[in-house]
């Protein structure tokens, strides 16, 4: 799901956000702070964290990232890289290097039994939320006038301007939505596993791999890519614990070698 | 002349170090149709890009409806009621025909044009409304591009080389449709390399050469010799 | 502005002065073991290594348009190869450094073949993935210490030079030599036919391709050469550190983030940029290092501001103002001085 946000940014703005992983961690920390200060359930914290992140996304885009857009890919890349370093060290300064985790109470261990398999509620919930989020993004993208505007800007920025679309505003909105989605991912991450200030780059890499495996600009493909990575990691972990992460990367490289356009390239229309 | 809808004052335009327009002056009245002719590289498209805000200029160099818009962004200018049919059509490939038209109409300006009236003007688009815009022929794409601009109900519409790369029969049908478009008071600037086509639909004509206006006059009184002199710079 | 009389030349007065000063500085630097303290020498050695890394990254990103955030792959690879070659193959360290470079170039060939399928920004993250693969792979090699790393055996260290001060001088000279070699190599490469083609690619890839320049091949060559040289530098770096672990060897902050900041601050796409950037970076580091994390935040901030306000970096700014260059690379059109401003 982190990948879905990433995919959206890639798709609309052709911008690569290296700090994306760190924004996931940022939302996890925000969630942690909200939970710690109000004592509410982590999932409820979404109500606060998602809009906050969306607002951060919008103003970040309007304030900084819009200035970097252009034909040259270097400026956005380097600026987000700088952001990434700043965020990581802000986490370090603010929350220390110790891994932290959000407590979701009984939800974490609860499980249901389906056909003899015991499935945790939390993974199921995560999966369910991922599908709902992607479905609504898909709907937003293809069935609403906002989505139409996003696609128009993504196709041809100049001409979209002629239609009265302010691309700066559109990019801001896209980034806002992307970070809102990121916030959901971040909270779920914070409930599921512990995280520390440097957890972001691993997230970024996996999100990116899922996007490439799934095919650029295809949100369902991104979900499938995420599943493939997850499966590869689980298999790798069975062979040898040290192989868990590596096998995910290897799966990615194999896909890249055989089908560089991704397993499910974008279908037009 | 009453208050002009559009006036250009000493408009210069640059691509980096390269100057494409040198002090172009122009005035047009409301409801007027102006043709801009000139050879490749004369600065015609640059002129339209400057007017529509795709290129930035100094504020008072371009005046639209009494406002200096030279430094405005394209989307702000579009909201004031100026639409461009870009050269080479430039539809949005990931949008369907209907969606392309709807994007054009998203400013919600009042006027005669809506999905229905565009489909009345170009009935073929109604049949193809759900097609991806890339699946259309060149002529049909041009119709979408024109329809998309009309959907904004602009006060001034700019056409950039609408006959480029199209079969003569298609060009004819598009030009046949033009009077229906500009008939009810909409002002238009038509950039065209096909001189006779341009003259046939316009009130006045400007000729550009190497970024300067070399000729202007009423479309029906201007002589062929004057045009070829202004067009090529030869006698 | 184009109606003045011009003459075209490559050299310039400032370049001649710079070359002369450069030779003097170099002589002074070579003599450093006789005038500098131990700590200073260590610092300068580190500076030279960073300078070399920055030059190489600049060659890739600034000239070939290959923005890599995974150069730590080669730094770490080179470091590990040094350890492997000296410990298992029994090669003397100096030979092992060269060997590490050769192996680095070799391994970069299949890597390039894979990640060159990715465009632009995807390429950048692709290089990062490769670096992660390298890191995780080396963490699996238990004979090199696995995840916790290993130290270079004392015997091998001794074989370099007998006394400690001699070793330190040697390490310093090697770092200096590496910097000189890398700068000279990049400079000569850019002045060659290939370099001209590279500059053409930087300016307009499509146009360059239409002129018959094999864009893919040139980028490939740049990537492989950079990979090899970076691996050599990695070997040098870990010969000084004497201890290696996957996290240190493949650290994205140490070997890529800092290098990128150096280049960006100094001025990307110029040869002078990395030199200035290195000086600025180390000045910042030495003054702010006590602040810990704040220092990195400041660094990130400075880099963003530079990128937004002066995308050509400090050197780009200087060059725009005063029209000088220390390495005669650009062709110069000399014109009468403008009277305004």
mmCIF file of C-alpha atoms in Angstrom, chain A residues 10 16 18 64 67-68 73-75 77-79 81-83 85-86 89-90 92-93 201 204-205 208-209 212 216 240 242-243 245-246 249 252-253 256-257 260, chain C residues 57 61 67 69 114-115 117-118 120-122 124-126 128-130 132-133 136-137 140 252-253 256-257 260-261 264 268 293 296-297 300-301 304 307-309:
data_model
loop_
_atom_site.group_PDB
_atom_site.id
_atom_site.type_symbol
_atom_site.label_atom_id
_atom_site.label_comp_id
_atom_site.label_asym_id
_atom_site.label_seq_id
_atom_site.Cartn_x
_atom_site.Cartn_y
_atom_site.Cartn_z
ATOM 1 C CA UNK A 10 5.041 8.646 -10.127
ATOM 2 C CA UNK A 16 10.337 10.350 -7.749
ATOM 3 C CA UNK A 18 13.065 9.405 -2.312
ATOM 4 C CA UNK A 64 9.216 23.161 -2.318
ATOM 5 C CA UNK A 67 9.966 24.431 -7.878
ATOM 6 C CA UNK A 68 11.938 21.370 -8.828
ATOM 7 C CA UNK A 73 15.055 14.645 -13.013
ATOM 8 C CA UNK A 74 18.009 15.615 -10.901
ATOM 9 C CA UNK A 75 16.538 18.449 -8.784
ATOM 10 C CA UNK A 77 15.618 13.543 -6.810
ATOM 11 C CA UNK A 78 18.192 15.458 -4.850
ATOM 12 C CA UNK A 79 15.729 17.605 -2.967
ATOM 13 C CA UNK A 81 16.994 12.908 -0.950
ATOM 14 C CA UNK A 82 17.837 15.886 1.226
ATOM 15 C CA UNK A 83 14.372 15.731 2.774
ATOM 16 C CA UNK A 85 18.130 12.777 5.384
ATOM 17 C CA UNK A 86 16.492 15.634 7.283
ATOM 18 C CA UNK A 89 17.668 12.773 11.619
ATOM 19 C CA UNK A 90 14.669 14.632 12.969
ATOM 20 C CA UNK A 92 16.572 10.423 15.602
ATOM 21 C CA UNK A 93 16.603 13.657 17.511
ATOM 22 C CA UNK A 201 14.573 3.423 3.072
ATOM 23 C CA UNK A 204 10.890 2.930 -0.168
ATOM 24 C CA UNK A 205 12.781 0.149 -1.869
ATOM 25 C CA UNK A 208 9.435 0.878 -5.575
ATOM 26 C CA UNK A 209 9.946 -2.774 -6.379
ATOM 27 C CA UNK A 212 8.013 -1.829 -11.047
ATOM 28 C CA UNK A 216 4.015 1.589 -13.834
ATOM 29 C CA UNK A 240 17.283 -19.238 5.701
ATOM 30 C CA UNK A 242 19.049 -14.170 6.284
ATOM 31 C CA UNK A 243 17.560 -14.722 2.866
ATOM 32 C CA UNK A 245 14.987 -9.618 2.317
ATOM 33 C CA UNK A 246 17.382 -10.827 -0.318
ATOM 34 C CA UNK A 249 15.127 -8.255 -4.188
ATOM 35 C CA UNK A 252 12.420 -8.024 -8.362
ATOM 36 C CA UNK A 253 15.601 -8.469 -10.389
ATOM 37 C CA UNK A 256 13.286 -6.749 -14.306
ATOM 38 C CA UNK A 257 15.392 -9.134 -16.363
ATOM 39 C CA UNK A 260 11.165 -4.856 -17.786
ATOM 40 C CA UNK C 57 29.629 10.511 -9.010
ATOM 41 C CA UNK C 61 25.277 12.225 -12.710
ATOM 42 C CA UNK C 67 21.866 9.606 -11.216
ATOM 43 C CA UNK C 69 22.048 6.578 -5.300
ATOM 44 C CA UNK C 114 19.969 -4.958 -15.689
ATOM 45 C CA UNK C 115 19.418 -1.513 -14.302
ATOM 46 C CA UNK C 117 16.441 -0.945 -18.369
ATOM 47 C CA UNK C 118 15.164 1.614 -15.903
ATOM 48 C CA UNK C 120 15.793 8.316 -15.067
ATOM 49 C CA UNK C 121 14.543 8.297 -11.537
ATOM 50 C CA UNK C 122 13.690 4.617 -11.570
ATOM 51 C CA UNK C 124 18.293 5.877 -9.306
ATOM 52 C CA UNK C 125 16.255 3.676 -7.039
ATOM 53 C CA UNK C 126 17.286 0.630 -9.040
ATOM 54 C CA UNK C 128 19.849 1.504 -4.543
ATOM 55 C CA UNK C 129 18.206 -1.896 -4.796
ATOM 56 C CA UNK C 130 21.440 -3.275 -6.247
ATOM 57 C CA UNK C 132 20.957 -3.527 -0.937
ATOM 58 C CA UNK C 133 21.408 -6.820 -2.775
ATOM 59 C CA UNK C 136 22.585 -8.568 2.031
ATOM 60 C CA UNK C 137 24.704 -10.920 -0.054
ATOM 61 C CA UNK C 140 25.603 -14.000 4.066
ATOM 62 C CA UNK C 252 23.939 4.924 1.884
ATOM 63 C CA UNK C 253 24.597 7.952 4.069
ATOM 64 C CA UNK C 256 26.311 8.236 -1.389
ATOM 65 C CA UNK C 257 24.382 10.908 0.519
ATOM 66 C CA UNK C 260 25.857 13.772 -3.500
ATOM 67 C CA UNK C 261 25.767 16.705 -1.126
ATOM 68 C CA UNK C 264 25.432 19.474 -5.323
ATOM 69 C CA UNK C 268 27.127 19.567 -10.433
ATOM 70 C CA UNK C 293 22.104 14.723 14.254
ATOM 71 C CA UNK C 296 22.976 16.142 9.168
ATOM 72 C CA UNK C 297 19.742 18.109 9.278
ATOM 73 C CA UNK C 300 20.221 18.286 4.140
ATOM 74 C CA UNK C 301 18.811 21.749 4.480
ATOM 75 C CA UNK C 304 17.954 21.625 -0.625
ATOM 76 C CA UNK C 307 19.415 22.908 -5.258
ATOM 77 C CA UNK C 308 16.474 25.305 -5.319
ATOM 78 C CA UNK C 309 18.247 28.632 -5.319
#
